[in-house]
XYZ file of C-alpha atoms in Angstrom:
564
model
C 0.000 0.000 0.000
C 2.802 2.394 0.890
C 4.573 1.703 -2.398
C 1.368 2.527 -4.335
C 0.872 5.737 -2.337
C 4.422 6.943 -2.828
C 4.418 5.914 -6.499
C 1.338 8.091 -7.070
C 2.946 10.976 -5.225
C 6.154 10.637 -7.232
C 4.415 10.559 -10.606
C 1.940 13.337 -9.679
C 4.525 15.604 -8.101
C 4.889 17.989 -11.075
C 1.126 18.387 -11.777
C 0.421 19.015 -8.100
C 3.161 21.645 -7.919
C 1.797 23.350 -11.075
C -1.711 23.379 -9.560
C -0.503 24.862 -6.294
C 1.571 27.547 -8.063
C -1.277 28.538 -10.392
C -3.738 28.835 -7.526
C -1.247 30.788 -5.447
C -0.747 33.221 -8.335
C -4.521 33.550 -8.767
C -5.082 34.298 -5.052
C -2.137 36.697 -4.956
C -3.417 38.587 -8.032
C -6.848 39.145 -6.461
C -5.189 40.627 -3.364
C -3.385 43.156 -5.606
C -5.956 44.148 -8.265
C -8.153 47.044 -6.903
C -11.923 46.682 -6.712
C -14.829 49.083 -7.016
C -17.650 50.153 -4.699
C -21.345 50.176 -5.603
C -21.216 53.937 -6.119
C -18.328 53.621 -8.611
C -15.620 54.852 -6.287
C -12.325 52.822 -6.046
C -12.228 50.145 -3.376
C -9.276 48.317 -1.901
C -8.267 44.934 -3.258
C -9.647 41.685 -1.673
C -8.235 40.289 1.512
C -6.397 36.934 1.340
C -9.410 35.205 2.871
C -11.891 36.592 0.307
C -9.458 35.915 -2.558
C -8.946 32.315 -1.401
C -12.708 31.892 -0.949
C -13.464 33.166 -4.470
C -10.772 31.033 -6.131
C -11.921 27.969 -4.186
C -15.542 28.057 -5.319
C -14.458 29.035 -8.837
C -12.241 25.932 -8.944
C -15.190 23.757 -8.028
C -17.358 25.506 -10.674
C -20.047 26.203 -8.058
C -20.387 29.820 -9.236
C -21.663 31.913 -6.338
C -21.088 35.094 -8.352
C -18.908 38.087 -7.538
C -18.486 37.929 -3.755
C -18.219 39.885 -1.469
C -19.138 42.728 -3.909
C -19.307 43.311 -7.628
C -15.887 43.218 -9.276
C -14.106 45.971 -11.063
C -13.200 45.402 -14.724
C -9.597 44.759 -13.691
C -10.709 42.062 -11.226
C -12.930 40.445 -13.884
C -10.029 40.422 -16.321
C -7.789 38.745 -13.731
C -10.524 36.227 -12.805
C -10.881 35.277 -16.491
C -7.147 34.752 -16.797
C -7.177 32.644 -13.609
C -9.982 30.404 -14.947
C -8.067 29.549 -18.144
C -4.824 29.164 -16.215
C -6.284 26.672 -13.766
C -8.083 24.746 -16.529
C -4.692 24.169 -18.129
C -3.251 23.014 -14.778
C -6.159 20.607 -14.172
C -5.895 19.210 -17.706
C -2.216 18.528 -17.159
C -2.948 16.807 -13.840
C -5.781 14.660 -15.195
C -3.796 13.538 -18.236
C -0.848 12.642 -16.016
C -3.136 10.625 -13.744
C -4.684 8.755 -16.693
C -1.234 7.932 -18.033
C -0.279 6.648 -14.583
C -3.336 4.375 -14.399
C -2.408 2.847 -17.779
C 1.219 2.350 -16.828
C 2.127 -1.391 -16.651
C 4.468 -0.872 -13.719
C 1.787 0.941 -11.729
C -0.813 -1.728 -12.525
C 1.630 -4.437 -11.408
C 2.274 -2.509 -8.195
C -1.466 -2.316 -7.536
C -1.876 -6.060 -8.165
C 1.145 -6.899 -6.017
C -0.164 -4.715 -3.209
C -3.570 -6.413 -3.343
C -1.871 -9.840 -3.506
C 0.286 -9.051 -0.442
C -2.745 -7.932 1.586
C -4.600 -11.120 0.606
C -1.687 -13.318 1.707
C -1.313 -11.499 5.030
C -5.007 -12.061 5.794
C -4.852 -15.839 5.155
C -5.739 -17.699 8.352
C -5.828 -21.294 7.066
C -2.769 -23.445 6.277
C -1.590 -23.017 2.681
C 1.139 -24.136 0.282
C 3.262 -21.805 -1.820
C 3.304 -23.095 -5.432
C 6.057 -21.566 -7.572
C 5.326 -22.120 -11.261
C 1.890 -22.744 -12.752
C 2.726 -24.497 -16.010
C 1.269 -27.932 -16.701
C 2.761 -29.385 -13.509
C 1.759 -26.450 -11.304
C -1.780 -26.447 -12.706
C -2.197 -30.152 -11.954
C -0.939 -29.617 -8.404
C -3.265 -26.656 -7.846
C -6.292 -28.590 -9.112
C -5.492 -31.511 -6.832
C -4.947 -29.212 -3.820
C -8.246 -27.503 -4.581
C -10.083 -30.841 -4.708
C -8.502 -31.887 -1.426
C -9.500 -28.587 0.209
C -6.049 -27.073 0.686
C -5.370 -23.375 0.157
C -2.398 -22.290 -1.955
C -0.589 -19.196 -3.206
C 0.795 -19.100 -6.764
C 3.843 -17.307 -8.158
C 4.742 -17.464 -11.866
C 6.544 -15.037 -14.160
C 4.322 -15.956 -17.136
C 1.466 -13.410 -17.109
C -0.618 -15.434 -19.566
C -0.513 -18.547 -17.379
C -1.520 -16.508 -14.318
C -4.454 -15.003 -16.237
C -5.533 -18.489 -17.336
C -5.411 -19.689 -13.730
C -7.645 -16.784 -12.697
C -10.282 -18.275 -15.029
C -10.052 -21.715 -13.401
C -13.111 -22.754 -11.416
C -11.319 -23.268 -8.111
C -13.393 -23.760 -4.981
C -11.030 -21.594 -2.986
C -10.156 -17.972 -3.767
C -6.399 -18.342 -3.882
C -4.101 -15.383 -4.627
C -1.902 -15.419 -7.734
C 0.862 -13.056 -8.808
C 2.996 -12.614 -11.909
C 6.506 -12.425 -10.507
C 9.889 -14.131 -10.566
C 9.645 -16.907 -7.968
C 13.423 -17.032 -7.673
C 13.468 -13.622 -5.956
C 13.584 -13.609 -2.162
C 11.437 -10.456 -2.013
C 8.679 -12.074 -4.080
C 8.787 -15.261 -2.006
C 8.455 -13.257 1.204
C 5.534 -11.306 -0.261
C 3.905 -14.627 -1.218
C 4.024 -15.779 2.404
C 7.253 -17.752 2.684
C 7.573 -16.686 6.345
C 3.802 -16.598 6.979
C 2.910 -18.674 10.082
C 0.307 -20.628 8.069
C 2.673 -21.528 5.204
C 3.090 -25.318 5.371
C 5.427 -25.920 2.442
C 6.926 -24.651 -0.795
C 6.701 -26.404 -4.176
C 9.330 -25.273 -6.702
C 7.898 -26.656 -9.962
C 8.877 -24.062 -12.582
C 10.297 -25.221 -15.915
C 13.664 -23.650 -15.058
C 16.049 -25.772 -12.983
C 18.070 -22.721 -11.911
C 14.929 -20.959 -10.684
C 13.877 -24.057 -8.738
C 17.326 -24.165 -7.171
C 17.039 -20.483 -6.167
C 13.629 -21.137 -4.591
C 14.989 -24.106 -2.646
C 17.970 -22.107 -1.367
C 15.804 -19.116 -0.388
C 13.409 -21.386 1.486
C 16.161 -23.197 3.356
C 17.754 -19.886 4.391
C 14.663 -17.786 5.149
C 12.326 -20.387 6.660
C 14.151 -23.685 7.272
C 11.263 -25.057 9.366
C 8.947 -25.710 6.411
C 9.493 -28.446 3.791
C 10.438 -27.595 0.228
C 9.773 -29.841 -2.773
C 11.826 -28.994 -5.825
C 11.685 -30.277 -9.366
C 14.989 -30.928 -11.130
C 16.039 -32.460 -14.426
C 19.823 -32.407 -14.412
C 21.907 -34.382 -11.970
C 24.078 -31.316 -11.269
C 21.131 -29.231 -10.051
C 19.852 -32.220 -8.088
C 23.207 -32.456 -6.312
C 23.177 -28.717 -5.562
C 19.670 -28.939 -4.101
C 20.670 -31.895 -1.978
C 23.703 -30.013 -0.635
C 21.380 -27.250 0.631
C 19.175 -29.747 2.434
C 16.162 -29.656 0.105
C 13.654 -32.018 1.696
C 12.321 -33.655 -1.472
C 13.808 -33.470 -4.969
C 11.566 -34.734 -7.738
C 13.309 -35.780 -10.939
C 10.608 -36.986 -13.319
C 13.079 -38.720 -15.627
C 14.666 -40.675 -12.804
C 11.295 -41.470 -11.257
C 9.777 -42.767 -14.507
C 12.870 -44.854 -15.236
C 12.587 -46.301 -11.724
C 8.880 -47.040 -12.273
C 9.547 -48.686 -15.650
C 12.218 -50.890 -14.121
C 9.857 -51.721 -11.236
C 7.071 -52.552 -13.708
C 9.429 -54.973 -15.476
C 10.653 -56.613 -12.276
C 7.500 -56.383 -10.065
C 4.411 -55.408 -12.068
C 1.910 -55.895 -9.206
C 3.908 -53.726 -6.819
C 4.180 -51.037 -9.479
C 0.446 -51.250 -10.072
C -0.204 -50.673 -6.366
C 2.137 -47.647 -6.295
C 0.380 -46.197 -9.347
C -2.989 -46.469 -7.620
C -1.822 -44.928 -4.345
C 0.104 -42.029 -5.910
C -2.376 -41.175 -8.664
C -4.367 -37.945 -8.706
C -7.579 -38.552 -6.680
C -10.745 -38.841 -8.721
C -9.024 -39.698 -11.998
C -9.521 -43.012 -13.778
C -7.515 -45.918 -12.418
C -4.366 -46.500 -14.489
C -4.169 -49.513 -16.764
C -2.100 -52.559 -15.876
C 1.366 -52.438 -17.436
C 3.323 -55.624 -18.103
C 6.560 -54.620 -19.844
C 8.565 -57.714 -20.832
C 12.143 -58.756 -20.204
C 14.409 -59.308 -23.229
C 15.782 -56.959 -25.843
C 14.966 -53.235 -25.547
C 15.659 -50.268 -27.833
C 16.019 -46.740 -26.424
C 15.586 -43.863 -28.891
C 17.380 -40.739 -27.633
C 20.229 -40.684 -25.146
C 19.618 -37.363 -23.422
C 18.916 -37.056 -19.702
C 15.759 -39.173 -20.065
C 17.426 -41.877 -22.152
C 20.377 -42.061 -19.776
C 18.034 -42.587 -16.818
C 16.148 -45.329 -18.664
C 19.398 -47.082 -19.627
C 20.671 -46.939 -16.049
C 17.522 -48.377 -14.463
C 16.879 -50.988 -17.175
C 20.299 -52.538 -16.628
C 18.568 -55.578 -15.153
C 19.326 -59.272 -15.516
C 17.681 -60.634 -18.657
C 17.574 -57.271 -20.462
C 19.888 -56.185 -23.315
C 19.862 -52.590 -24.519
C 20.408 -50.931 -27.898
C 20.488 -47.134 -28.058
C 19.549 -45.043 -31.099
C 20.931 -41.510 -30.825
C 21.519 -38.741 -33.406
C 25.036 -38.182 -32.024
C 25.805 -41.864 -31.722
C 26.087 -41.639 -27.917
C 25.134 -44.498 -25.627
C 26.203 -46.559 -22.620
C 29.702 -47.995 -22.767
C 28.412 -51.541 -22.362
C 25.541 -51.345 -24.880
C 25.089 -51.361 -28.659
C 24.600 -47.913 -30.273
C 23.117 -46.948 -33.654
C 23.353 -43.424 -35.050
C 19.967 -41.947 -36.062
C 16.657 -40.656 -34.693
C 14.557 -43.791 -34.858
C 11.933 -42.616 -37.334
C 13.817 -44.293 -40.220
C 13.109 -47.935 -41.090
C 16.770 -48.640 -41.821
C 17.863 -47.340 -38.422
C 15.236 -49.381 -36.564
C 16.195 -52.488 -38.513
C 19.866 -51.875 -37.730
C 18.914 -51.679 -34.030
C 17.132 -55.052 -34.275
C 13.510 -53.952 -34.177
C 12.269 -57.317 -35.470
C 13.789 -59.198 -32.536
C 13.146 -56.510 -29.878
C 10.612 -56.977 -27.062
C 10.328 -53.311 -26.085
C 11.133 -49.832 -27.379
C 11.313 -46.455 -25.607
C 10.488 -43.458 -27.828
C 12.254 -40.966 -25.583
C 13.309 -37.971 -27.656
C 12.383 -34.410 -26.577
C 10.126 -34.080 -29.663
C 6.562 -35.427 -29.372
C 6.037 -35.842 -33.122
C 9.274 -37.785 -33.455
C 8.245 -40.003 -30.546
C 4.881 -40.765 -32.131
C 6.586 -41.444 -35.450
C 9.056 -43.830 -33.788
C 6.273 -45.639 -31.918
C 4.064 -46.026 -34.996
C 6.932 -47.239 -37.167
C 8.025 -49.712 -34.491
C 4.480 -51.123 -34.201
C 4.266 -51.421 -37.965
C 7.522 -53.375 -38.192
C 6.948 -55.451 -35.064
C 3.272 -55.535 -33.949
C 4.079 -57.459 -30.750
C 6.620 -54.960 -29.413
C 5.928 -53.167 -26.085
C 5.976 -49.410 -26.754
C 6.902 -46.791 -24.164
C 6.210 -43.254 -25.427
C 7.492 -40.048 -23.856
C 5.035 -37.132 -24.039
C 6.624 -33.722 -23.523
C 3.623 -31.426 -24.031
C 0.215 -31.810 -22.403
C -1.332 -30.185 -25.475
C -0.601 -33.397 -27.396
C -2.886 -35.489 -25.182
C -5.269 -36.189 -28.062
C -2.509 -37.568 -30.289
C -1.064 -39.829 -27.604
C -4.502 -40.958 -26.407
C -5.382 -41.883 -29.975
C -2.175 -43.847 -30.478
C -2.519 -45.678 -27.119
C 1.055 -46.626 -26.306
C 1.509 -49.514 -23.887
C 3.108 -47.140 -21.373
C 3.181 -43.340 -21.601
C 5.516 -41.048 -19.747
C 4.143 -37.528 -19.075
C 6.712 -35.897 -16.835
C 4.364 -33.146 -15.646
C 1.950 -35.723 -14.219
C 4.723 -37.680 -12.534
C 6.028 -34.575 -10.759
C 2.511 -33.467 -9.785
C 1.544 -36.865 -8.408
C 4.682 -37.189 -6.339
C 4.391 -33.650 -4.957
C 0.747 -34.162 -3.964
C 1.415 -37.486 -2.291
C 4.352 -36.084 -0.293
C 2.778 -32.848 0.934
C -0.680 -34.199 1.704
C 0.252 -37.599 3.146
C 3.792 -37.740 4.530
C 3.044 -41.229 5.878
C 2.531 -42.544 2.343
C 6.230 -42.463 1.459
C 6.966 -44.601 4.520
C 4.209 -47.028 3.567
C 5.498 -47.295 -0.014
C 9.009 -47.952 1.275
C 7.640 -50.721 3.484
C 5.456 -52.250 0.758
C 8.532 -52.685 -1.456
C 9.663 -55.397 0.962
C 6.499 -57.451 0.474
C 5.880 -60.035 -2.243
C 3.871 -59.645 -5.427
C 0.807 -61.525 -4.171
C 0.274 -59.107 -1.272
C 0.529 -56.135 -3.638
C -1.970 -57.755 -6.006
C -4.429 -58.427 -3.174
C -4.273 -54.861 -1.864
C -4.616 -53.352 -5.357
C -7.707 -55.513 -5.942
C -9.250 -54.338 -2.638
C -8.625 -50.690 -3.571
C -10.142 -51.174 -7.020
C -13.223 -52.765 -5.473
C -13.968 -49.962 -3.010
C -13.186 -47.035 -5.313
C -15.254 -48.068 -8.343
C -12.720 -47.411 -11.083
C -11.314 -44.155 -9.724
C -8.028 -43.354 -8.021
C -8.714 -43.355 -4.246
C -7.993 -40.486 -1.946
C -5.120 -41.230 0.437
C -4.871 -39.293 3.672
C -3.619 -39.614 7.216
C -5.034 -38.593 10.553
C -3.391 -38.263 13.956
C -5.465 -39.464 16.910
C -4.636 -36.434 19.023
C -6.663 -33.701 20.705
C -6.432 -31.342 17.733
C -7.445 -33.711 14.933
C -9.589 -36.313 16.710
C -10.854 -34.808 19.949
C -13.605 -37.370 20.649
C -11.486 -40.432 19.814
C -8.499 -39.057 21.729
C -10.605 -38.510 24.850
C -12.187 -41.953 24.570
C -8.818 -43.679 24.196
C -7.384 -41.804 27.189
C -10.425 -42.957 29.222
C -9.677 -46.577 28.238
C -12.577 -46.945 25.805
C -11.400 -49.604 23.317
C -11.430 -48.456 19.695
C -10.496 -50.991 17.033
C -9.524 -50.433 13.411
C -12.797 -52.054 12.342
C -14.864 -49.708 14.538
C -12.976 -46.719 13.154
C -14.295 -47.548 9.671
C -17.915 -48.122 10.817
C -20.558 -45.928 9.235
C -21.684 -43.225 11.681
C -25.255 -43.465 10.392
C -25.479 -47.281 10.521
C -22.772 -48.928 12.572
C -23.304 -52.368 11.029
C -22.063 -51.027 7.668
C -18.469 -50.231 6.831
C -17.190 -47.139 5.069
C -15.488 -47.836 1.693
C -11.935 -47.301 2.931
C -8.868 -49.290 3.975
C -6.444 -48.608 6.793
C -3.059 -48.948 5.101
C -0.805 -48.367 8.058
C -0.746 -47.309 11.701
C 2.326 -45.491 12.968
C 2.900 -45.681 16.731
C 6.111 -43.903 17.691
C 8.905 -45.617 15.798
C 6.758 -48.703 15.086
C 4.595 -49.211 12.016
C 1.796 -51.744 11.507
C 1.012 -52.533 7.861
C -2.578 -53.274 6.859
C -3.940 -53.870 10.388
C -6.995 -56.135 10.604
C -10.377 -55.163 12.056
C -9.404 -56.335 15.563
C -6.291 -54.147 15.784
C -6.666 -51.834 18.795
C -5.787 -48.192 18.330
C -4.116 -45.960 20.913
C -4.035 -42.227 21.522
C -1.500 -40.351 19.379
C -1.463 -43.117 16.722
C -1.065 -41.861 13.135
C -3.391 -43.690 10.752
C -2.932 -43.824 6.966
C -6.118 -44.523 4.986
C -7.276 -44.855 1.382
C -10.842 -44.661 0.188
C -13.533 -42.661 -1.512
C -13.595 -38.887 -1.098
C -16.714 -38.724 1.103
C -15.217 -41.150 3.642
C -12.823 -38.492 4.821
C -15.562 -36.171 6.085
C -17.542 -39.115 7.513
C -14.487 -40.309 9.404
C -13.834 -36.824 10.737
C -17.339 -36.858 12.172
C -16.582 -40.104 14.007
C -13.268 -38.843 15.345
C -14.481 -35.424 16.489
C -18.122 -35.889 17.491
C -18.539 -37.659 20.840
C -22.156 -38.664 20.081
C -21.248 -40.374 16.799
C -18.289 -42.148 18.391
C -20.461 -43.247 21.346
C -23.049 -44.705 18.929
C -20.353 -46.620 17.020
C -18.776 -48.004 20.197
C -21.966 -48.921 22.072
C -24.870 -48.884 19.638
C -26.632 -46.362 21.883
C -27.839 -43.118 20.339
C -27.449 -40.304 22.859
C -29.043 -37.804 20.501
C -27.501 -34.545 19.468
C -30.215 -31.987 18.911
C -32.781 -31.533 16.161
C -30.207 -31.512 13.357
C -28.736 -34.783 14.607
C -32.180 -36.380 14.805
C -32.959 -35.137 11.331
C -29.781 -36.625 9.894
C -29.947 -39.971 11.705
C -33.614 -40.688 12.541
C -33.406 -44.477 12.292
C -31.023 -45.189 15.158
C -31.933 -47.453 18.003
């Protein structure tokens, strides 16, 4: 606000000075020019008060006439000159003000001032999202669905304007600004007491590194998630203690290798880390055997490193002829039949179309399918705008790096327990992963479930916390009972219970909960609010534990009239 006020003063300084000088000259002239009495005899000039009074109502065009007495011709001549003089001064001032209002810098200052006031007044926990490209937009939509507030910084004005048109449930502030600047991060609430984390997901690795460093230095108590593509930037972020570094290339290569080695476990991870409410991902069964990688950039190098598994041989097609020291390399792009044949397309079991050009990747995939219809095709999609083309082609496995980064960021910031569960589930066998994936598919009716955690403490589960402290037994099965009909179960699964340093994977219905336990759940979206009712409302919890309805007022009776 102060910057806007002083900017206006600075730009309007000259017009205001001109106005003051012109009015001073007008008042001074009236105190010098002699007047005339009613009988035609000379009268003294006006006093300063009367001169100021006359000029004041003339300036406002009220027009009270010649006050305090009729003017002399000399006074009328001076008054006429003053009117034209002040009109010129006002015209100058108004034109200067209009130019100021159209000035881009002034408009940005106004927007920034309004944005800063909005952020200061935020009273609910929020996340600071830096970058609202395809990845940032996906993250913001998911946060909005999950009911989290967020603040957005992006230097692309068009993207910010497009976000303003999004139908978000929450009214979240956005600003066009360089997110790598410490001043902009502070204005966006980096040190705000309600800021719960920072997501650096711009398309610029150096900017993401600057955001991570600023966050670690200015507010080291909050987590920062940063996106990185190059290994050098990843190492720099790690040296500054960045909490989570998301490299989409590395993550997809890891997933592809996991899908080859343990397809059921990969399927389970896909379901648990997907964006809630979207369609469940298809089952991927990439084969062992001979693989061809087209493109040996950062993505191709990651794929080659993770696919170095027993039973897999690699051939790399690269325009520069680069490839792993231990593998076979063919120079080319991969869109040419001769190059694919030289790489052994007829004998290959899988191919990765991994160049940075979407059209080339589609061309490679289509040519590979034409030459070898049984080959497993992995296609890299670089631009979300090409969704229609890739959906039409239907590759066996598609890599969209923006979605990978968004999914990982959402899962980390909304459910910190999930990463611990996924680490633990990697130690289990394929049959257990298959069984759990089937249970999740059954309860969520074809959509990706919502995964969330709840702490059984006074703040998040007041009724359950009090009951547990008073030695009321509460089992995992009772926790998932329907608050309207206790014989029915809510469509959700308890994935894990964390008790201090101990974790309990997939507890059964008889598992007894304790105060301060952290519970990780997956289920349909409405279960979350229903479960909150059980945990926080003593009447609902009492009904679930005992079957006795203690009532809860007219609204309670209206909602649950059938209890006995």
